[in-house]
Coordinates of C-alpha atoms in Angstrom, one line a residue:
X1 CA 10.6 22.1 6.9
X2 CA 9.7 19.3 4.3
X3 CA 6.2 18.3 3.7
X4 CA 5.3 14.9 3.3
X5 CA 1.5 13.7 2.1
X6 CA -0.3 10.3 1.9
X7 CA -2.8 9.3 0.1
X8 CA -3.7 5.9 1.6
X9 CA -6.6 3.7 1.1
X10 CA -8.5 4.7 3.9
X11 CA -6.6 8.2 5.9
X12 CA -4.8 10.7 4.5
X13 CA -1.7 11.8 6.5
X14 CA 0.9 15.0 6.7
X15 CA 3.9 15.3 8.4
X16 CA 5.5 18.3 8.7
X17 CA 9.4 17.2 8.5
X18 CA 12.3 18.9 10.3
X19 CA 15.5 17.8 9.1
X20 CA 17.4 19.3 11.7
X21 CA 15.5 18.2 14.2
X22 CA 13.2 15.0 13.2
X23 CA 11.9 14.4 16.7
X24 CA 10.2 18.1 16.6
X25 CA 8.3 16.5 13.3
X26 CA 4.8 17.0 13.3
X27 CA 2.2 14.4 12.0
X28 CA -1.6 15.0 11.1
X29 CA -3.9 12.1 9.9
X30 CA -7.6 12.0 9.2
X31 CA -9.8 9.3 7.8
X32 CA -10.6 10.4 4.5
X33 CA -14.1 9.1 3.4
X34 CA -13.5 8.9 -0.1
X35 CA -15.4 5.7 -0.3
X36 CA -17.8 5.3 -3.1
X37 CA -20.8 3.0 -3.1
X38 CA -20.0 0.3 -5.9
X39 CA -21.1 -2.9 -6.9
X40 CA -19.9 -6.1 -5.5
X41 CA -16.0 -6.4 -6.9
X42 CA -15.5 -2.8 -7.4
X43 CA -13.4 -0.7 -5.0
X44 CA -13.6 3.2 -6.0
X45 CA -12.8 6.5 -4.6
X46 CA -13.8 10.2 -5.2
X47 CA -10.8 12.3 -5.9
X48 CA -12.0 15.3 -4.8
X49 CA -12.7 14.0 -1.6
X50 CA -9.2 12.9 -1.2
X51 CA -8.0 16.3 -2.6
X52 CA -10.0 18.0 0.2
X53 CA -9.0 15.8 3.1
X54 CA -5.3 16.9 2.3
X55 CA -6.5 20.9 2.5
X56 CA -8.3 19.8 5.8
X57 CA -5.0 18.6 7.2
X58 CA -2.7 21.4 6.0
X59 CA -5.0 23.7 7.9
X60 CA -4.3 22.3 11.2
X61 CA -0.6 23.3 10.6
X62 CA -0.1 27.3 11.3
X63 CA 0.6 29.6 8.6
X64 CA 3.8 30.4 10.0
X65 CA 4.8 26.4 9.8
X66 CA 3.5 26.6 6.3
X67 CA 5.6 29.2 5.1
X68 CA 8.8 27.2 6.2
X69 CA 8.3 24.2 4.0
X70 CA 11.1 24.0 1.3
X71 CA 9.4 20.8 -0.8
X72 CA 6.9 18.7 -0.8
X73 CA 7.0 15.2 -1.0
X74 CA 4.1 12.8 -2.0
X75 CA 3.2 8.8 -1.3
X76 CA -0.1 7.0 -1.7
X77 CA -1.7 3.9 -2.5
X78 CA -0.2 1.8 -5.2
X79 CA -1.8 0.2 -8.1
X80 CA -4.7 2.4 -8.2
X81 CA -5.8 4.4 -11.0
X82 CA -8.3 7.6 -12.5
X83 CA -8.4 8.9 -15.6
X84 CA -9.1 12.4 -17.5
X85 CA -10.4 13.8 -20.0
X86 CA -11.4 17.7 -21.2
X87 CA -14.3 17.8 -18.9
X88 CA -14.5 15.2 -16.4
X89 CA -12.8 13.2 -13.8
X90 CA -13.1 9.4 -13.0
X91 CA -13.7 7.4 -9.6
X92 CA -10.6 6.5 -8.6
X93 CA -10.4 2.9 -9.4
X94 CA -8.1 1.5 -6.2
X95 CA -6.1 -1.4 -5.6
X96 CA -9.0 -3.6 -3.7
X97 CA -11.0 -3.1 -7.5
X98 CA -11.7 -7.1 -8.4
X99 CA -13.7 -6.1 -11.7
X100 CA -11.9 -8.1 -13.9
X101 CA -11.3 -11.4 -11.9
X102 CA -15.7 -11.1 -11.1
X103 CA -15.9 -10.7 -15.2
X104 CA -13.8 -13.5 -15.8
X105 CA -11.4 -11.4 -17.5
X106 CA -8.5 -11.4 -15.9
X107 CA -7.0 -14.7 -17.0
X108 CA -7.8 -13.0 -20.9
X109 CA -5.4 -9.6 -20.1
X110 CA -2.8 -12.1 -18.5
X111 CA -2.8 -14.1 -21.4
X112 CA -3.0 -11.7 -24.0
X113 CA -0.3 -9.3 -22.3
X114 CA 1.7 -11.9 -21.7
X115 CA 2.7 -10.5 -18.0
X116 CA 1.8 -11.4 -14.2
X117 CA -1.2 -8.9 -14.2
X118 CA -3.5 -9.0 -10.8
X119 CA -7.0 -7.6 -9.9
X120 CA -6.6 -3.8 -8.7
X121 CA -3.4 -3.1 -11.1
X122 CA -3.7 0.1 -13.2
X123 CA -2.6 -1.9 -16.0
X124 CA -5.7 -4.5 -15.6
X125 CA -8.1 -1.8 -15.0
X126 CA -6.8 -0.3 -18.3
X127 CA -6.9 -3.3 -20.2
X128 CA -10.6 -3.9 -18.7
X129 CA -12.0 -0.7 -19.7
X130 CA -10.2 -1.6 -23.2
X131 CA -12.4 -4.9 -23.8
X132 CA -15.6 -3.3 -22.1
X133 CA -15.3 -0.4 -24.3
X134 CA -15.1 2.0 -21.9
X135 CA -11.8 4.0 -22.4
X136 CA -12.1 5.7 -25.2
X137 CA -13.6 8.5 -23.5
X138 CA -10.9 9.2 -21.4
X139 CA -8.0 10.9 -22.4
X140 CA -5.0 10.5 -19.7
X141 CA -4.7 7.8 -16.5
X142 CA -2.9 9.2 -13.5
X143 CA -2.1 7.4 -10.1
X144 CA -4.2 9.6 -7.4
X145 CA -0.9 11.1 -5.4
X146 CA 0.0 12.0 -9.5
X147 CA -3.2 13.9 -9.3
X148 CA -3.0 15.6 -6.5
X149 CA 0.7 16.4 -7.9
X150 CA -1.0 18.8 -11.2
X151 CA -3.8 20.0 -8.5
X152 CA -0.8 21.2 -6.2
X153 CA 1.3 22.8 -9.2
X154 CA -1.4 23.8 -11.8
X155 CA -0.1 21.0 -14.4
X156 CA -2.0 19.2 -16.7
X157 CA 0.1 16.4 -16.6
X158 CA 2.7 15.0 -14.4
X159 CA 5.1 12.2 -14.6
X160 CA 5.3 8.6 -13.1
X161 CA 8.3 7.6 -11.3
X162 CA 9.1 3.6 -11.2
X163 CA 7.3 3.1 -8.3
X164 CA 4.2 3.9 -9.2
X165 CA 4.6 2.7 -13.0
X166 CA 5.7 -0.6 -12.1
X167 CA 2.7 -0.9 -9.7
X168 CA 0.6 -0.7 -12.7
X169 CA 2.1 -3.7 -14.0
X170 CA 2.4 -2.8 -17.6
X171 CA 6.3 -1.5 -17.2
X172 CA 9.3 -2.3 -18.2
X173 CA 12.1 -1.9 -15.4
X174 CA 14.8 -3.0 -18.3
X175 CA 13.8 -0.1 -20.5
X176 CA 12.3 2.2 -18.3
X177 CA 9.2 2.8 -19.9
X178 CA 6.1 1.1 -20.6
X179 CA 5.7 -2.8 -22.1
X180 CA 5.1 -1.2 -25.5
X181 CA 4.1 -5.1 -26.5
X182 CA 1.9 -5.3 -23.6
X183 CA 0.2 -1.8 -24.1
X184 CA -0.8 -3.0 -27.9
X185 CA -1.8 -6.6 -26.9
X186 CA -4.2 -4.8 -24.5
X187 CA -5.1 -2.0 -27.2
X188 CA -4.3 0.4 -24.7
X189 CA -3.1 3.9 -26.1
X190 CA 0.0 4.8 -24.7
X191 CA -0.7 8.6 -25.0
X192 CA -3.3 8.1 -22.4
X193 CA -0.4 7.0 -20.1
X194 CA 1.5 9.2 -18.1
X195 CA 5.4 9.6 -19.0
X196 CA 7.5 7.5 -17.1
X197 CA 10.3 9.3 -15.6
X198 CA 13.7 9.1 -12.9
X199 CA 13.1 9.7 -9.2
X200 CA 12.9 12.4 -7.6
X201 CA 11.7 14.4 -10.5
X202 CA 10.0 17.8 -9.9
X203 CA 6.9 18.1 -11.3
X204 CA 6.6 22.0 -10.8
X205 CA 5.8 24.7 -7.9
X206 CA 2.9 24.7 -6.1
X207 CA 0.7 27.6 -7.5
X208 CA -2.9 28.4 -6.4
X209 CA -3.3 25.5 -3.3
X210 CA -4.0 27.5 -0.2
X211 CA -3.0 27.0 2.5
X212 CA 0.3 26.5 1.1
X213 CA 2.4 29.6 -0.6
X214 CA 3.2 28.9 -4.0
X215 CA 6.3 28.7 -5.2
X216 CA 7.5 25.7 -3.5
X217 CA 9.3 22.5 -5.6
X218 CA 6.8 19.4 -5.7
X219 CA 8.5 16.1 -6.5
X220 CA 7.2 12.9 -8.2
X221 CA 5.0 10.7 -6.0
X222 CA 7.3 7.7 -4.8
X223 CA 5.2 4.5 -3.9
X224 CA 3.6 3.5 -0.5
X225 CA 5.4 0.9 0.0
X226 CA 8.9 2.5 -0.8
X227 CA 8.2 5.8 1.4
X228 CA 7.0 3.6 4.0
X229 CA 10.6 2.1 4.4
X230 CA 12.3 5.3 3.6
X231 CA 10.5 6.7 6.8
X232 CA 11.5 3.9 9.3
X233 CA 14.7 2.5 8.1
X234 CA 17.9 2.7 9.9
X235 CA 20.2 0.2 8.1
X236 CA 18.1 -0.7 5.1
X237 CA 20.6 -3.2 3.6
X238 CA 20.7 -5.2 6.7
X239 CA 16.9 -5.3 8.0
X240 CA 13.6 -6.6 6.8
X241 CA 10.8 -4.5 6.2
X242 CA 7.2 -5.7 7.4
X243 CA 4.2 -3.7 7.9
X244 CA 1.2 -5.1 8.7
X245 CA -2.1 -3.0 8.7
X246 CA -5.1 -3.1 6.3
X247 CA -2.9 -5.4 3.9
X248 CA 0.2 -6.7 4.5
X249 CA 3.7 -6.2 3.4
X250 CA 7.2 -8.3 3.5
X251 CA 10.1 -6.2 2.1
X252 CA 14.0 -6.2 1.6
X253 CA 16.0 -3.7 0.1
X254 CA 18.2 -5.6 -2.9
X255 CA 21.4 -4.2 -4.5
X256 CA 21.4 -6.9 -7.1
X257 CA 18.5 -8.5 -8.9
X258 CA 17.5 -11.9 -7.6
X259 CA 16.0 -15.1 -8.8
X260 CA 12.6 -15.2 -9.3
X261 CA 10.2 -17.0 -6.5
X262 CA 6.3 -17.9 -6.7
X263 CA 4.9 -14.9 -4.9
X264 CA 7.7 -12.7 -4.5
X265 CA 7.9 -9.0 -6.6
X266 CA 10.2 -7.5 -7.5
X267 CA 9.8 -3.2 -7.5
X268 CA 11.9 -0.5 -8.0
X269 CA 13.8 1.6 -5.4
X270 CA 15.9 4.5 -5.2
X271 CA 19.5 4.1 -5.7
X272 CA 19.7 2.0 -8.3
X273 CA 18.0 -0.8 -6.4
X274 CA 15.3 -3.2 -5.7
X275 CA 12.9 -4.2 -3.7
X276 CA 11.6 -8.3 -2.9
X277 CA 8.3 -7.9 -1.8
X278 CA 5.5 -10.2 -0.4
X279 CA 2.4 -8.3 -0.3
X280 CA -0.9 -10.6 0.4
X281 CA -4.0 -8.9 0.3
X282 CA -5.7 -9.4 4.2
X283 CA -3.1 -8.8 6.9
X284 CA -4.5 -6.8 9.8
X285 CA -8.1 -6.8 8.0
X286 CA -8.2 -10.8 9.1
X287 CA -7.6 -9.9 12.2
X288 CA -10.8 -7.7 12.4
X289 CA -12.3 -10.4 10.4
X290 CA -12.2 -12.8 13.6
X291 CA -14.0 -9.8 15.8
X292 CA -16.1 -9.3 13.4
X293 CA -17.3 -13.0 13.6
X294 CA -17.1 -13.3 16.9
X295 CA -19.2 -10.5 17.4
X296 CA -21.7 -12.0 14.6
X297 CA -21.6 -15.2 16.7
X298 CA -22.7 -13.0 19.8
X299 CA -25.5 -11.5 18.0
X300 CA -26.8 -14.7 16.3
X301 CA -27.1 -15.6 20.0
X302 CA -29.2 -12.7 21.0
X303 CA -26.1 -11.6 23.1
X304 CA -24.7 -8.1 23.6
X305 CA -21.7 -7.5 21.0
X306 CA -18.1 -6.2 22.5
X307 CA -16.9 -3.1 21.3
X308 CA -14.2 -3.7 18.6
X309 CA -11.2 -2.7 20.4
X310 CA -11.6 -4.5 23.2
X311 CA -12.6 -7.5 21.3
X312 CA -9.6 -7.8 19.4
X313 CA -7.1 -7.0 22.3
X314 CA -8.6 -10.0 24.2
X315 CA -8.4 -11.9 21.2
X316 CA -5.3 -11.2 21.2
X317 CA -4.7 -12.4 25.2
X318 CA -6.2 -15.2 24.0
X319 CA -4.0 -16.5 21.4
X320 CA -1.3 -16.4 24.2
X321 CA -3.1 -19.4 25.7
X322 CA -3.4 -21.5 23.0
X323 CA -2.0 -25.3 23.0
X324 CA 1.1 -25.8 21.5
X325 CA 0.6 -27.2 18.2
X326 CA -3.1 -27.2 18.6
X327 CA -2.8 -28.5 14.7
X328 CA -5.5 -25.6 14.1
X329 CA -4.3 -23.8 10.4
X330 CA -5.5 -21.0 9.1
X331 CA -4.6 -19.4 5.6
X332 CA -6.2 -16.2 5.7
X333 CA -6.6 -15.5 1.7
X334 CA -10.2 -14.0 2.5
X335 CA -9.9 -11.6 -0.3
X336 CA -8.2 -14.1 -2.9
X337 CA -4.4 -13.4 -3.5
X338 CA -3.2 -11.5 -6.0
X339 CA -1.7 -14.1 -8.7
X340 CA -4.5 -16.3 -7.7
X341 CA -7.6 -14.4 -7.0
X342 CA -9.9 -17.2 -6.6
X343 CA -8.5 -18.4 -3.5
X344 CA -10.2 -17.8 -0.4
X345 CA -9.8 -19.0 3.0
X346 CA -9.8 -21.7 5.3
X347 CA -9.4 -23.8 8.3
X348 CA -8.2 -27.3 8.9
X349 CA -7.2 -29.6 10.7
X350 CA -9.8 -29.0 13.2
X351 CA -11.0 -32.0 15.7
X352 CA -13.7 -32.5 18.0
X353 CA -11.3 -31.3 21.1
X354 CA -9.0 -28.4 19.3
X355 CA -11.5 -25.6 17.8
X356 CA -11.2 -23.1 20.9
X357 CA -11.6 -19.4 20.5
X358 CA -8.0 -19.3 22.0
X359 CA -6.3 -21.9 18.9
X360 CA -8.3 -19.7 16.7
X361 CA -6.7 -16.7 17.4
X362 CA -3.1 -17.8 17.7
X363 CA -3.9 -20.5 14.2
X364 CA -4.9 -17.1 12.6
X365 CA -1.7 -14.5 13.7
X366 CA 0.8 -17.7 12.4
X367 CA -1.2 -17.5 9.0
X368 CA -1.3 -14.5 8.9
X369 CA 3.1 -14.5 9.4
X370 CA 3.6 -17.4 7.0
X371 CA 1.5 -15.6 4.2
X372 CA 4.1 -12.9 4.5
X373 CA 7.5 -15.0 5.5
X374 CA 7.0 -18.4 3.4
X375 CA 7.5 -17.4 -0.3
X376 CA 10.6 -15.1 0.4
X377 CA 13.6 -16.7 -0.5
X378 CA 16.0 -18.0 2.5
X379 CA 19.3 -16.6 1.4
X380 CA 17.4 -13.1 0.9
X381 CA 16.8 -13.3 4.8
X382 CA 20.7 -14.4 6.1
X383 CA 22.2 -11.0 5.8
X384 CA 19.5 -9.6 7.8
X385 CA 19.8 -8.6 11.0
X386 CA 16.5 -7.4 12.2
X387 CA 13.0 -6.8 11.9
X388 CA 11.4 -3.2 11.2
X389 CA 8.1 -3.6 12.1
X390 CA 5.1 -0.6 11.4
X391 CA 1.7 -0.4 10.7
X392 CA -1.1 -0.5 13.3
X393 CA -2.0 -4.3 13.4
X394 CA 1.7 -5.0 14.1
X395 CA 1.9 -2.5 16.9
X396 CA -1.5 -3.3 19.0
X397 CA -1.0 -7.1 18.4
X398 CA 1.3 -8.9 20.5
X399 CA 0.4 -12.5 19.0
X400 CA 1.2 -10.9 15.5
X401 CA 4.4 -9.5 16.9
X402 CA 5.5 -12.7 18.3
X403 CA 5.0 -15.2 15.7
X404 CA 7.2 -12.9 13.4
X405 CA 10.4 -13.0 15.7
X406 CA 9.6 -17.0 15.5
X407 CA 8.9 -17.2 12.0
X408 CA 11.9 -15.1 10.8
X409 CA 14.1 -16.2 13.5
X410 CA 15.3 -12.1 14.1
X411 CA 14.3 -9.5 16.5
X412 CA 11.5 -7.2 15.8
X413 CA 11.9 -3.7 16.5
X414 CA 8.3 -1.2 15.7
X415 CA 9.6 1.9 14.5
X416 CA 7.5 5.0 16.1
X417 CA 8.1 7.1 13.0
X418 CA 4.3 8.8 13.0
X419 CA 2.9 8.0 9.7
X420 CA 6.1 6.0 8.1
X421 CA 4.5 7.0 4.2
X422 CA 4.1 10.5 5.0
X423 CA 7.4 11.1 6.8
X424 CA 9.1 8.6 4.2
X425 CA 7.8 10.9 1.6
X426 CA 9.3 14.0 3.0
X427 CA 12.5 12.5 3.7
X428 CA 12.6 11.5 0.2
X429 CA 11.7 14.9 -1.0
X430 CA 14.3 16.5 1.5
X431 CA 17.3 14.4 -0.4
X432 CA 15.5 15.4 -3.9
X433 CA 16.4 18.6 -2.9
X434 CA 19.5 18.3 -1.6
X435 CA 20.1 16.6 -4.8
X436 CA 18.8 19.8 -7.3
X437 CA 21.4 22.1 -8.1

């Protein structure tokens, strides 16, 4: 058995991985709670929280399961960042953090750094804390999964593959280490970093995290986004990657580098390849955005409020019934966008005959779509032969569904891997192993 662990943004998920037998898998998830109150902008976690929601799920596994696993893979939420010193532990500062855009800081770091730095990036935090004089008490920066990688091995320190490190924005793919330039423009000490390293590098054996035995090879966290495909790909040269849950996610596996495109990245992937990636900030979070003001409308009224679920699936009927070109458009950057964080949202084109509830709905799932499908190049999409849709706004919303297979012009298949990250990670894991001599 491999193990594979998550720490996402809002649950934490295990899956208990059988190579032999991957339908037998087992998958555990629990929302984790790790929420910190904050002021408006900030977005932070408590690490110790997250460390215990993973010991909560490894107990629901036997002892006898536990005993079997050969490696154990991690996978969590990108871009996020806590740092260290002698004594003490920072929040974990995540990737929703908009400190530095709320400051009026941002464009500074960009400038000064020279590179396409966005609100919630490690490297932005960093440079943040750098002008606001509150970094030099802190004497290493890890990604949380990185952490929970030392809690699970006893080290003090653990390496950061290119997943995570380019996340941070402050990396250099060319050279495989950090943007030395970048790192001194932003007077942030590079010894604080973490050392980047290759995938698929052990870290150490777990010692001293019941319930798992020690003595078991840990590898380096690989990022969200690339476990998520590693755990529901089939064919991942010839498919497109989309997941749409709290955020959203556009992705294609590259063997060769391509152009550059307004609101396309490009991250690191196993093999020796790349990923083009559209990742705006609100995917299935607008969705709950219009229950949420439908139900605020309801209230306003002095009217009962529908539960959330059933809210959003008849929402979701709705759209179905919407005029053809109702000329209703929606661009759902509720949270800003990550090169342009003062964006927000909007609706036009509205007339005194068109603003239904129904136009609404279906207006909203195509912005939603084009967010995700509009700034990836065309001749990226041509060898492609389908869709490989996951995440839990994609699966319970047909309208969502739908207007992919139109906008994209393939067919969309949802991939019922439990927990794509989690299971990604321990299939990862499983070929670092195979890998080792």
């Amino acid at each position: 058995m491999i193990l594979g662990i998550d720490l996402g943004t809002t649950k934490t998920a295990a899956v208990l991985y059988d190579p032999a037998t991957p339908a037998e898998s087992r998958a555990e998830s629990a929302v984790h709670h790790a929420a910190l109150p904050a002021a408006p902008g900030r977005a932070e976690q408590d690490m110790e929280t997250l460390v215990e929601s993973v010991r909560k799920l490894l107990n629901r596994f036997s002892v006898a399961k536990l005993a079997g696993v050969e490696a154990v893979g991690l996978t969590g939420q990108m871009h996020s960042i806590l740092l260290r010193n002698e004594t003490e532990c920072s929040p974990v500062i995540t990737w929703q953090d908009r400190r530095a855009s709320e400051a009026g800081e941002l464009k500074l770091l960009q400038t000064a750094s020279g590179l396409p730095l966005a609100d919630g990036f490690g490297g932005t935090t960093l440079g943040f804390l750098r002008r606001s004089g509150e970094l030099a008490r802190w004497r290493h920066a890890a990604t949380p999964a990185g952490f929970l990688a030392m809690r699970l091995t006893g080290k003090s320190r653990a390496g950061i593959d290119p997943s995570f490190a380019a996340s941070w924005g402050i990396y250099d793919r060319t050279s495989g280490g950090w943007n030395r330039a970048a790192l001194a423009a932003l007077g942030i000490p590079e010894q604080l970093l973490p050392a980047p390293c290759p995938f698929g590098t052990l870290v150490g054996r777990t010692a001293g995290f019941a319930p798992l035995p020690d003595g078991i090879p840990v590898f380096t966290p690989l990022g969200d986004n690339q476990a998520s495909i590693a755990g529901s790909s089939e064919d991942p040269e010839r498919e497109v990657f989309v997941t749409i849950g709290t955020g959203a996610q556009l992705s294609i596996v590259l063997t060769a580098a391509a152009p550059a495109a307004p609101g396309v990245e490009l991250r690191p992937y196993p093999g020796n390849r790349l990923l083009a990636v559209t990742a705006p900030l609100c995917g299935g979070r607008a969705w709950s955005w219009l229950g949420k003001s439908v139900n605020g409308f309801l209230s306003a009224l002095g009217l009962p409020p529908f539960p959330e679920n059933e809210l959003l699936d008849r929402l979701d009927a709705l759209a179905s019934e919407a005029a053809p070109e109702s000329g209703i458009r929606v661009a759902p950057s509720f949270l800003g966008e990550r090169s342009t964080p003062e964006r927000r949202g909007s609706i036009g084109g509205i007339t005194l005959d068109n603003f239904t509830l129904p136009n609404l709905a279906a207006a909203l799932a195509d912005g939603i779509v084009r967010q995700l499908a509009e700034p990836m190049p065309p001749e990226l999409l041509r060898s492609r032969r389908r869709i490989a849709g996951s995440g839990n706004a994609l699966r319970l919303c047909a309208s969502l569904r739908a207007r992919l297979e139109e906008q994209l012009e393939l067919p969309l298949e949802i991939r019922e891997t439990n927990e794509e990250a989690a299971a990604g990670a321990a299939k990862y894991a499983h070929s670092c192993l195979k890998s080792k001599p």
